[in-house]
PDB file of C-alpha atoms in Angstrom:
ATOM      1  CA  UNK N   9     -41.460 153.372 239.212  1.00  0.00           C
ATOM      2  CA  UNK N  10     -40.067 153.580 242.496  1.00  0.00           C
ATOM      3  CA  UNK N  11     -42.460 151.477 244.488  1.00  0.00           C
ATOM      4  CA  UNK N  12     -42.239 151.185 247.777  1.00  0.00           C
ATOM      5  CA  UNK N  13     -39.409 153.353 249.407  1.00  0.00           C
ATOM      6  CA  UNK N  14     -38.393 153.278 253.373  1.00  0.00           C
ATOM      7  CA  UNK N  15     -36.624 155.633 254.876  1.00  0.00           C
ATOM      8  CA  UNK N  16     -33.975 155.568 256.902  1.00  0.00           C
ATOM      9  CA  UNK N  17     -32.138 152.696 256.078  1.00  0.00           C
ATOM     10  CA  UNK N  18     -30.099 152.365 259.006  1.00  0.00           C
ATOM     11  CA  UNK N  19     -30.683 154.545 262.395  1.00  0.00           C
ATOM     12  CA  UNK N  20     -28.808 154.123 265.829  1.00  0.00           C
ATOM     13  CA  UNK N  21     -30.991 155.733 269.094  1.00  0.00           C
ATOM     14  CA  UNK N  22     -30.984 155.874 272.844  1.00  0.00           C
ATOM     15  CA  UNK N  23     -33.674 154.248 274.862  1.00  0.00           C
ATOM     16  CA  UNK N  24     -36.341 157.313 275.144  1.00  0.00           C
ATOM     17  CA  UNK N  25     -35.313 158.800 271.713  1.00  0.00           C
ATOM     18  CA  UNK N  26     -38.350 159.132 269.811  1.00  0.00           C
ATOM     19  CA  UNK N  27     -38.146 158.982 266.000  1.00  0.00           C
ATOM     20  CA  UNK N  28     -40.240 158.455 262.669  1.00  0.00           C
ATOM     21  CA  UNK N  29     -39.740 155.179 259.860  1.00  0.00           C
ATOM     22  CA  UNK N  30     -41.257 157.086 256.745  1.00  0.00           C
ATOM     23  CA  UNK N  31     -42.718 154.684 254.069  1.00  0.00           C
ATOM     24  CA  UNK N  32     -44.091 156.061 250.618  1.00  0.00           C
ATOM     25  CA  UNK N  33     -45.241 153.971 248.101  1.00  0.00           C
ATOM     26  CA  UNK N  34     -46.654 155.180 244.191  1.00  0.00           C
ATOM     27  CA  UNK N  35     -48.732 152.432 242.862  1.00  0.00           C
ATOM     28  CA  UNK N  36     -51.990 153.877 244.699  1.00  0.00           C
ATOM     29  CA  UNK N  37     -51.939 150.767 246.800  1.00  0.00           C
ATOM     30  CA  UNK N  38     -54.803 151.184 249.406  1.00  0.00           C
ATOM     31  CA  UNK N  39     -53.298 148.912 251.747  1.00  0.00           C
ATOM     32  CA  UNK N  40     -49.634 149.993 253.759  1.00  0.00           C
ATOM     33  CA  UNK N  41     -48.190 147.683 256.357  1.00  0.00           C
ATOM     34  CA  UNK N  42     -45.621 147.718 258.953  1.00  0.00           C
ATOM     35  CA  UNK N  43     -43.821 144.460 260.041  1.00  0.00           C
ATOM     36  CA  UNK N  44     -40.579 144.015 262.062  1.00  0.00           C
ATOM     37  CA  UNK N  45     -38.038 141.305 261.465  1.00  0.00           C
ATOM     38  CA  UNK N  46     -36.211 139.581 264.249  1.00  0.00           C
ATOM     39  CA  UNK N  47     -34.017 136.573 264.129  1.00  0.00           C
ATOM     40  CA  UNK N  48     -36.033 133.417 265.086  1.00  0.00           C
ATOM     41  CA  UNK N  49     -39.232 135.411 265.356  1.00  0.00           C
ATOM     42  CA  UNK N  50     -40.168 135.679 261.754  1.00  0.00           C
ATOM     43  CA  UNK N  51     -41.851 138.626 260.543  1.00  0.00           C
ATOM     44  CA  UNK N  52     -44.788 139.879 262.667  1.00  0.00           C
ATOM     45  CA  UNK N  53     -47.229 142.752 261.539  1.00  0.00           C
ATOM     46  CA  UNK N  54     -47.015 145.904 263.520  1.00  0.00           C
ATOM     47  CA  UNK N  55     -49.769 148.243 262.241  1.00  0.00           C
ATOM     48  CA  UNK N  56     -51.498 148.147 258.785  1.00  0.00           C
ATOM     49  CA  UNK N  57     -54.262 150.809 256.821  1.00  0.00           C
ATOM     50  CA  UNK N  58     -56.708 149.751 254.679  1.00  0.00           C
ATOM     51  CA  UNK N  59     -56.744 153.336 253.116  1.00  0.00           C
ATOM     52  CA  UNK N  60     -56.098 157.118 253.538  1.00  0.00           C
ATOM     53  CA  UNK N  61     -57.633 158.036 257.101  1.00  0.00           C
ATOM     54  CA  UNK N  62     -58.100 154.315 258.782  1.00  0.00           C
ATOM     55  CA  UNK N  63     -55.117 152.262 260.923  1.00  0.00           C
ATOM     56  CA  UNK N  64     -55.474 149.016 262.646  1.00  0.00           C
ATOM     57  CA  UNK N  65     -53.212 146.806 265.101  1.00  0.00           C
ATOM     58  CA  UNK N  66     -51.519 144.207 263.894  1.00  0.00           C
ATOM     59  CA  UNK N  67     -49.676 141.478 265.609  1.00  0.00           C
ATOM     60  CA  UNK N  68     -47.224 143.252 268.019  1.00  0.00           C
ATOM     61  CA  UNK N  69     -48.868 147.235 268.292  1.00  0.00           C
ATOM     62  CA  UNK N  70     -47.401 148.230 271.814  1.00  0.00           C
ATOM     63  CA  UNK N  71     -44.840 151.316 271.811  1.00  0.00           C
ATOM     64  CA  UNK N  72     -45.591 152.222 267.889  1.00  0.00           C
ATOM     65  CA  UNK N  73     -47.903 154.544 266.420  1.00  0.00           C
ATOM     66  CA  UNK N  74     -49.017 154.931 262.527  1.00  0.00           C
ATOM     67  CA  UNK N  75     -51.282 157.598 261.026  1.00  0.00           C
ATOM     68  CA  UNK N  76     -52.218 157.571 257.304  1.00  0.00           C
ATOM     69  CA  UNK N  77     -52.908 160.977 256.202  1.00  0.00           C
ATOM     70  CA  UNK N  78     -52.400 159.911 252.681  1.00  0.00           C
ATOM     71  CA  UNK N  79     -52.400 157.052 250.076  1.00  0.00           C
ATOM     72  CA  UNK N  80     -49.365 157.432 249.601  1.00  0.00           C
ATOM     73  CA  UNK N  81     -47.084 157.881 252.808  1.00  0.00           C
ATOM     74  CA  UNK N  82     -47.779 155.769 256.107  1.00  0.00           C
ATOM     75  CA  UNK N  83     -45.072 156.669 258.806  1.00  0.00           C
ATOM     76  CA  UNK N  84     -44.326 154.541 261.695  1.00  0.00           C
ATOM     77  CA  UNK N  85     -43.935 156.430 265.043  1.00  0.00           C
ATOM     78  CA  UNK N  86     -41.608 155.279 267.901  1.00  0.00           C
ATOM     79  CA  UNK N  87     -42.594 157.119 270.609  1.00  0.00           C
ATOM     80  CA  UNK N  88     -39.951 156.327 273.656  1.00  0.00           C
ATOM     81  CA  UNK N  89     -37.490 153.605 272.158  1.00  0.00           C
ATOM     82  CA  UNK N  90     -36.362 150.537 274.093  1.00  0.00           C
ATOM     83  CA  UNK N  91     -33.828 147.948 273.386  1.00  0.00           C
ATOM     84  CA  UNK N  92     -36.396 145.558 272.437  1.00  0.00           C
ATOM     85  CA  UNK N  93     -36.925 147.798 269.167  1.00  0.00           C
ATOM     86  CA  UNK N  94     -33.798 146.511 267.943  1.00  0.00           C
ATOM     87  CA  UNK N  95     -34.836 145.520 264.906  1.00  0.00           C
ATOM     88  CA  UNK N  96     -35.095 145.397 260.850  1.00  0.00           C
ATOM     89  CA  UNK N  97     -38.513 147.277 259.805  1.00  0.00           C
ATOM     90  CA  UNK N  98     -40.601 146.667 256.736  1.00  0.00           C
ATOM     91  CA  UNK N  99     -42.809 148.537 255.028  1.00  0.00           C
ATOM     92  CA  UNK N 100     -44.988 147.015 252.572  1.00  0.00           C
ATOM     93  CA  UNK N 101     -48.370 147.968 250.233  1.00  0.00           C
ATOM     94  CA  UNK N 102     -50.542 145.865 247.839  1.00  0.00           C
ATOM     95  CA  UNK N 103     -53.884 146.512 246.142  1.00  0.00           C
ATOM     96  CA  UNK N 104     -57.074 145.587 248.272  1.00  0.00           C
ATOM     97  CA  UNK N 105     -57.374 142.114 248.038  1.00  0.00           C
ATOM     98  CA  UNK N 106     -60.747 140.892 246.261  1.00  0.00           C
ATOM     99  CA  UNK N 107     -63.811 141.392 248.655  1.00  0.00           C
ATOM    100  CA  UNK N 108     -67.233 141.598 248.537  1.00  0.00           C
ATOM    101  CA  UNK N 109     -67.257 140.551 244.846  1.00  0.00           C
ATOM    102  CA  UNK N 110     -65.220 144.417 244.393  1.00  0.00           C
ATOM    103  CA  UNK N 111     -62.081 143.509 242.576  1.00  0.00           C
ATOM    104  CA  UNK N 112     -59.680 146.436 242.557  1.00  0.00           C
ATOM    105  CA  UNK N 113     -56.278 144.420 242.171  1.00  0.00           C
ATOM    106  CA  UNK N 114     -54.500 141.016 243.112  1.00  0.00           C
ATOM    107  CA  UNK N 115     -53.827 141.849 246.365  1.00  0.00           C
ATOM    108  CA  UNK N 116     -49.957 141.131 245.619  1.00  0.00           C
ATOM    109  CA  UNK N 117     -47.700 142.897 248.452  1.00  0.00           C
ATOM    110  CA  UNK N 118     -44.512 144.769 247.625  1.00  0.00           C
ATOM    111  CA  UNK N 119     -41.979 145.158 250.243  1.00  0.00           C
ATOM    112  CA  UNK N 120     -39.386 148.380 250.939  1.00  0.00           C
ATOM    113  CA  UNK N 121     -35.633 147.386 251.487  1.00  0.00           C
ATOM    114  CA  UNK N 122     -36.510 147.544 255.087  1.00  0.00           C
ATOM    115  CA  UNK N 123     -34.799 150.329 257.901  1.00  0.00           C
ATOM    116  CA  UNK N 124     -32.790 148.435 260.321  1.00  0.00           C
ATOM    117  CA  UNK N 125     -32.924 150.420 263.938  1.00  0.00           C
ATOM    118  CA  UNK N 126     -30.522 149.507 267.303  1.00  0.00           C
ATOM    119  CA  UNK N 127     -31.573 150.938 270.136  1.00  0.00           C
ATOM    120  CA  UNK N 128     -29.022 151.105 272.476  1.00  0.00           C
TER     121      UNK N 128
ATOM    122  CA  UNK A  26     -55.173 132.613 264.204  1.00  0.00           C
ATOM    123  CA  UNK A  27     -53.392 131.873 261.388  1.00  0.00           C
ATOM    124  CA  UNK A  28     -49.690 129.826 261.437  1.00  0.00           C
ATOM    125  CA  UNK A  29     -47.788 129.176 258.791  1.00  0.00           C
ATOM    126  CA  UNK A  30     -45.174 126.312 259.114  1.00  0.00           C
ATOM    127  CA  UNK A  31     -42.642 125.790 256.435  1.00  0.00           C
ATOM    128  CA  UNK A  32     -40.306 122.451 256.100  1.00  0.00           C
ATOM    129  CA  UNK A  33     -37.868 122.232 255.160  1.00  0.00           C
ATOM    130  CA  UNK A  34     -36.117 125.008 257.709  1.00  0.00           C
ATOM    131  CA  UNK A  35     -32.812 124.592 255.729  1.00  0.00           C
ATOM    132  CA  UNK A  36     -31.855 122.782 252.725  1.00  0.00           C
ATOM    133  CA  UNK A  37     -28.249 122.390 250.808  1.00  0.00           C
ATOM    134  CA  UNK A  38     -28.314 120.744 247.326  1.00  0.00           C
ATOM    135  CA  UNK A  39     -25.895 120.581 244.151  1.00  0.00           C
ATOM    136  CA  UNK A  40     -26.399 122.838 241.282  1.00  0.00           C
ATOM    137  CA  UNK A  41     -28.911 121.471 238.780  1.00  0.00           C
ATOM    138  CA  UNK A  42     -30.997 119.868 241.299  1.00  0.00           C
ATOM    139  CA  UNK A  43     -35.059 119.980 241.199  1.00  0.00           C
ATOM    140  CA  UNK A  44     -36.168 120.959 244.654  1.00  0.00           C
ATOM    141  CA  UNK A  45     -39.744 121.239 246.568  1.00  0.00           C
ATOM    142  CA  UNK A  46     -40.170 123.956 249.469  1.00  0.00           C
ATOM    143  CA  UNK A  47     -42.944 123.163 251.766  1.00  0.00           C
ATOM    144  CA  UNK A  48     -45.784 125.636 253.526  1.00  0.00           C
ATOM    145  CA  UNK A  49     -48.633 124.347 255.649  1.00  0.00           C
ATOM    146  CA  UNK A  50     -51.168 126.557 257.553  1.00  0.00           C
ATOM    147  CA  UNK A  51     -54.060 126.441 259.618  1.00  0.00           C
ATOM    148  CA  UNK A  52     -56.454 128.474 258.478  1.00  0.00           C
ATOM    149  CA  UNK A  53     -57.728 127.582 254.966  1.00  0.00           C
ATOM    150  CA  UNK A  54     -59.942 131.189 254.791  1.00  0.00           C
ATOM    151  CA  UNK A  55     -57.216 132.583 252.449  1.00  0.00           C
ATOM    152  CA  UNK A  56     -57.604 135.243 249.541  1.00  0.00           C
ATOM    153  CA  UNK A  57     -54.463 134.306 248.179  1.00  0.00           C
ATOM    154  CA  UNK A  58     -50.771 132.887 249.126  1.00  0.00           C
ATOM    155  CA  UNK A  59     -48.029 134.754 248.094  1.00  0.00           C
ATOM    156  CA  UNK A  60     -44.215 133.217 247.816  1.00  0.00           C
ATOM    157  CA  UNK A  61     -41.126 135.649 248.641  1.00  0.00           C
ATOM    158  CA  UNK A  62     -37.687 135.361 248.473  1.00  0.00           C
ATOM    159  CA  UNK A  63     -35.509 137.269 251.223  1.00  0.00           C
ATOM    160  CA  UNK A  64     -31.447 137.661 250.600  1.00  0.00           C
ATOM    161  CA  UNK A  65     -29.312 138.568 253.263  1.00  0.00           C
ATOM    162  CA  UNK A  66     -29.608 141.825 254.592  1.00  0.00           C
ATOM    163  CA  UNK A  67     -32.138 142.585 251.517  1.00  0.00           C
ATOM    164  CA  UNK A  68     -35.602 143.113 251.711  1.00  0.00           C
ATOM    165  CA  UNK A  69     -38.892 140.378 250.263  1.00  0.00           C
ATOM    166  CA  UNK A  70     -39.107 140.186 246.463  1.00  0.00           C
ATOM    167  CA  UNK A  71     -42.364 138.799 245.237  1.00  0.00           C
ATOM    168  CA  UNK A  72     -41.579 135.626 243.375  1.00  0.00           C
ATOM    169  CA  UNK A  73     -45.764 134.114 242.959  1.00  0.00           C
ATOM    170  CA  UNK A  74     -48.722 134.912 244.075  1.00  0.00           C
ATOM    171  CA  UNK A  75     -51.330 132.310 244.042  1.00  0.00           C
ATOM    172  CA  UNK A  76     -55.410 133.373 243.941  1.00  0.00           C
ATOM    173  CA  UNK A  77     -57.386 131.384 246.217  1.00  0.00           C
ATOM    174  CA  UNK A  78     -59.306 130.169 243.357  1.00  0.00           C
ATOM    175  CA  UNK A  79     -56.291 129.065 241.538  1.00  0.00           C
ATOM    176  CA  UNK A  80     -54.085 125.736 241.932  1.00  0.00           C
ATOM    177  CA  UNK A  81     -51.111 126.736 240.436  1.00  0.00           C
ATOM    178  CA  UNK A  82     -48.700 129.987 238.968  1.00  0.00           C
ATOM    179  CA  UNK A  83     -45.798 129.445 237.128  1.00  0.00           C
ATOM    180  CA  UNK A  84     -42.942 131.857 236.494  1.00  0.00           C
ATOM    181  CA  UNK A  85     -39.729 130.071 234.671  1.00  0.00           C
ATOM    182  CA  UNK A  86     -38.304 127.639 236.711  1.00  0.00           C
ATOM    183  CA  UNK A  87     -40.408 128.369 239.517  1.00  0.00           C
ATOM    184  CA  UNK A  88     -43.853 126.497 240.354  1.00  0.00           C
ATOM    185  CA  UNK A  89     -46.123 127.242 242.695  1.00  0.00           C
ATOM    186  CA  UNK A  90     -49.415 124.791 243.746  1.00  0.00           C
ATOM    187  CA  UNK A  91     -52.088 125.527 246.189  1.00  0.00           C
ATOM    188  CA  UNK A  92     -54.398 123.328 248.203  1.00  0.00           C
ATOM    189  CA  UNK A  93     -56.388 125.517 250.011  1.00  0.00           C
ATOM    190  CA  UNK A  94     -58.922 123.351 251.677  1.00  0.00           C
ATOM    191  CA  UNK A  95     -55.626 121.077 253.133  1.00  0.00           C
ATOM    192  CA  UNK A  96     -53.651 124.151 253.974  1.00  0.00           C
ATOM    193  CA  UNK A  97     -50.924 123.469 251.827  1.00  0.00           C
ATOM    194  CA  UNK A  98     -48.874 125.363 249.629  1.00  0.00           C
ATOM    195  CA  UNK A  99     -45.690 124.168 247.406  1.00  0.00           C
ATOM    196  CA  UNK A 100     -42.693 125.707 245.916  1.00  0.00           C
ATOM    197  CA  UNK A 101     -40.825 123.951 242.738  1.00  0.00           C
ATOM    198  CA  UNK A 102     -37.548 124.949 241.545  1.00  0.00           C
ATOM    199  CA  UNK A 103     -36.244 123.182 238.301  1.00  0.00           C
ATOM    200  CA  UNK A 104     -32.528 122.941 237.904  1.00  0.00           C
ATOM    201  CA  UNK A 105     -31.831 125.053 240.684  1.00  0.00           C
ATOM    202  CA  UNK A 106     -28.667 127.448 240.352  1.00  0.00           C
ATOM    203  CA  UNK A 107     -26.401 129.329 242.891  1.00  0.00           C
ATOM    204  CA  UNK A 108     -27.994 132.433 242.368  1.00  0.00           C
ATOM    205  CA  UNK A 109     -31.165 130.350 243.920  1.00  0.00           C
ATOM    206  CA  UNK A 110     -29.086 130.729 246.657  1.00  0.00           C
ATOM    207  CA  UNK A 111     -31.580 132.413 249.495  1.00  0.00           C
ATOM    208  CA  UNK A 112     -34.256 132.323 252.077  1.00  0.00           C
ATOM    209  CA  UNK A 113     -37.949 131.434 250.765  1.00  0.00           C
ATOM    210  CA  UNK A 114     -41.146 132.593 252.746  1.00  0.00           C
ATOM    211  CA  UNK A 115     -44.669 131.850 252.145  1.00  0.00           C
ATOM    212  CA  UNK A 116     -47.750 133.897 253.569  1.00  0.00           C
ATOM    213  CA  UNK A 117     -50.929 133.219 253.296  1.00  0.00           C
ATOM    214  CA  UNK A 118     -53.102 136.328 253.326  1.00  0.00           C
ATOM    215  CA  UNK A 119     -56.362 136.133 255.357  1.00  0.00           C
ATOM    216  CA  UNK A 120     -60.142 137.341 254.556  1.00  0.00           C
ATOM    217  CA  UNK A 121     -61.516 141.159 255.505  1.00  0.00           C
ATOM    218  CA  UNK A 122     -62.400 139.932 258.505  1.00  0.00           C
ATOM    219  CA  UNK A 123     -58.484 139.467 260.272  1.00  0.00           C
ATOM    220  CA  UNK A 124     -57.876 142.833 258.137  1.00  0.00           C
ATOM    221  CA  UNK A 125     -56.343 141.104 254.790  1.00  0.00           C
ATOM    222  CA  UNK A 126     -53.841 140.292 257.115  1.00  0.00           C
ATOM    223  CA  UNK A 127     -50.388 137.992 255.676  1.00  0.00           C
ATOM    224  CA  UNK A 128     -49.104 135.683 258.387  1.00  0.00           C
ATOM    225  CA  UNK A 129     -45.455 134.747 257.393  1.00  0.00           C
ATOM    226  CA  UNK A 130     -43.631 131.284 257.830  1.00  0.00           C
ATOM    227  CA  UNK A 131     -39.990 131.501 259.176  1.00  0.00           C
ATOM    228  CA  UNK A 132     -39.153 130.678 255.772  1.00  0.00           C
ATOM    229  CA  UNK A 133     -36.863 128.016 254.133  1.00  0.00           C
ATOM    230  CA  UNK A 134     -32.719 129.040 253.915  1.00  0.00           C
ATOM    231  CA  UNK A 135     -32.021 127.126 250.508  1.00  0.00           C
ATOM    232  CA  UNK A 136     -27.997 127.156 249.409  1.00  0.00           C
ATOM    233  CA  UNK A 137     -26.999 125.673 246.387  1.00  0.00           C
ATOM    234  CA  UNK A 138     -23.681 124.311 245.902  1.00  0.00           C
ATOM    235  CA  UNK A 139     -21.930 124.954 242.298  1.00  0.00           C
TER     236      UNK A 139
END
């Protein structure tokens, strides 16, 4: 069981390179996040999908795009990079969380190794 | 919005020590609260996840309590070992309504000393 796999694990760009962070996951988790990890910032959600065909902002959206064309793969778009992108990424997936009285899972979120970027 | 604040931001002890790790946050509207553990360079392994309707999970040494309506959340390590050795985050995870959203802490860097 692989879980949840990120790839690349390490990329080096030039501001205005564009390039994708691909995320798969196999445990039919309807929910896929993105969050990035900066020293003394903590980590702050990006994008996230509730399910095959709907994305939402998160925390810190601007200059990143998602799709979810799939349960299974949720890709994380960076359209013109900037320095500020420096950064570790995170990909993570869980079950929906108990709502509406529909219980589909615990809700527990499972993390990739995470794809550290410098933009330069 | 939720914030998560989590005290100690650092703690050293000895090996064998019993330790508490502390999360507070604002908004009690939780589903669950989920504790991670983050090595360096590595990514978050799930170490307890806590329902809302729950007080407490246990997994060997590790103990977990919730009070939701005070927004407060504990972490207890028994006899605490160098391999312990890491940085502990908790993150509440919010209702349908903020998008089952997790906000993280900054987390708690715990060494301990053999």
């Amino acid at each position: 069981n692989a879980g949840v796999t990120q790839t690349p694990k390490f990329q080096v760009l030039k501001t205005g390179q564009s390039m994708t962070l691909q995320c798969a996951q196999d445990m039919n988790h309807e929910y896929m996040s993105w969050y990035r990890q900066d020293p003394g910032m903590g980590l702050r959600l990006i994008h996230y999908s509730v399910g095959a065909g709907i994305t939402d902002q998160g925390e810190v959206p601007n200059g990143y795009n998602v799709s979810r064309s799939t349960t299974e793969d949720f890709p994380l778009r960076l359209l013109s990079a900037a320095p500020s992108q420096t950064s570790v990424y995170f990909c993570a997936s869980s079950s929906r969380p108990p709502t509406s009285g529909r219980s589909v899972g615990t809700g527990e979120l499972f993390f990739g190794e995470g794809s550290r970027l410098t933009v330069l | 919005k939720q914030e998560v604040t989590q005290i100690p931001a650092a703690l050293s002890v000895p090996e064998g020590e019993n330790l508490v790790l502390n999360c507070s946050f604002t908004d009690s509207a939780i589903y669950n609260l989920q504790w991670f553990r983050q090595d360096p360079g590595k990514g978050l392994t799930s170490l307890l996840l806590i329902q809302s309707s729950q007080r407490e999970q246990t997994s060997g040494r590790l103990n977990a309590s919730l009070d939701k309506s005070s927004g407060r959340s504990t972490l207890y390590i028994a006899a605490s070992q160098p391999g312990d050795s890491a940085t502990y985050l908790c993150a509440p995870r919010g209702g349908e309504t903020s998008g089952s959203r997790l906000t993280f802490g900054e987390g708690t860097q715990l060494t301990v000393n053999p």
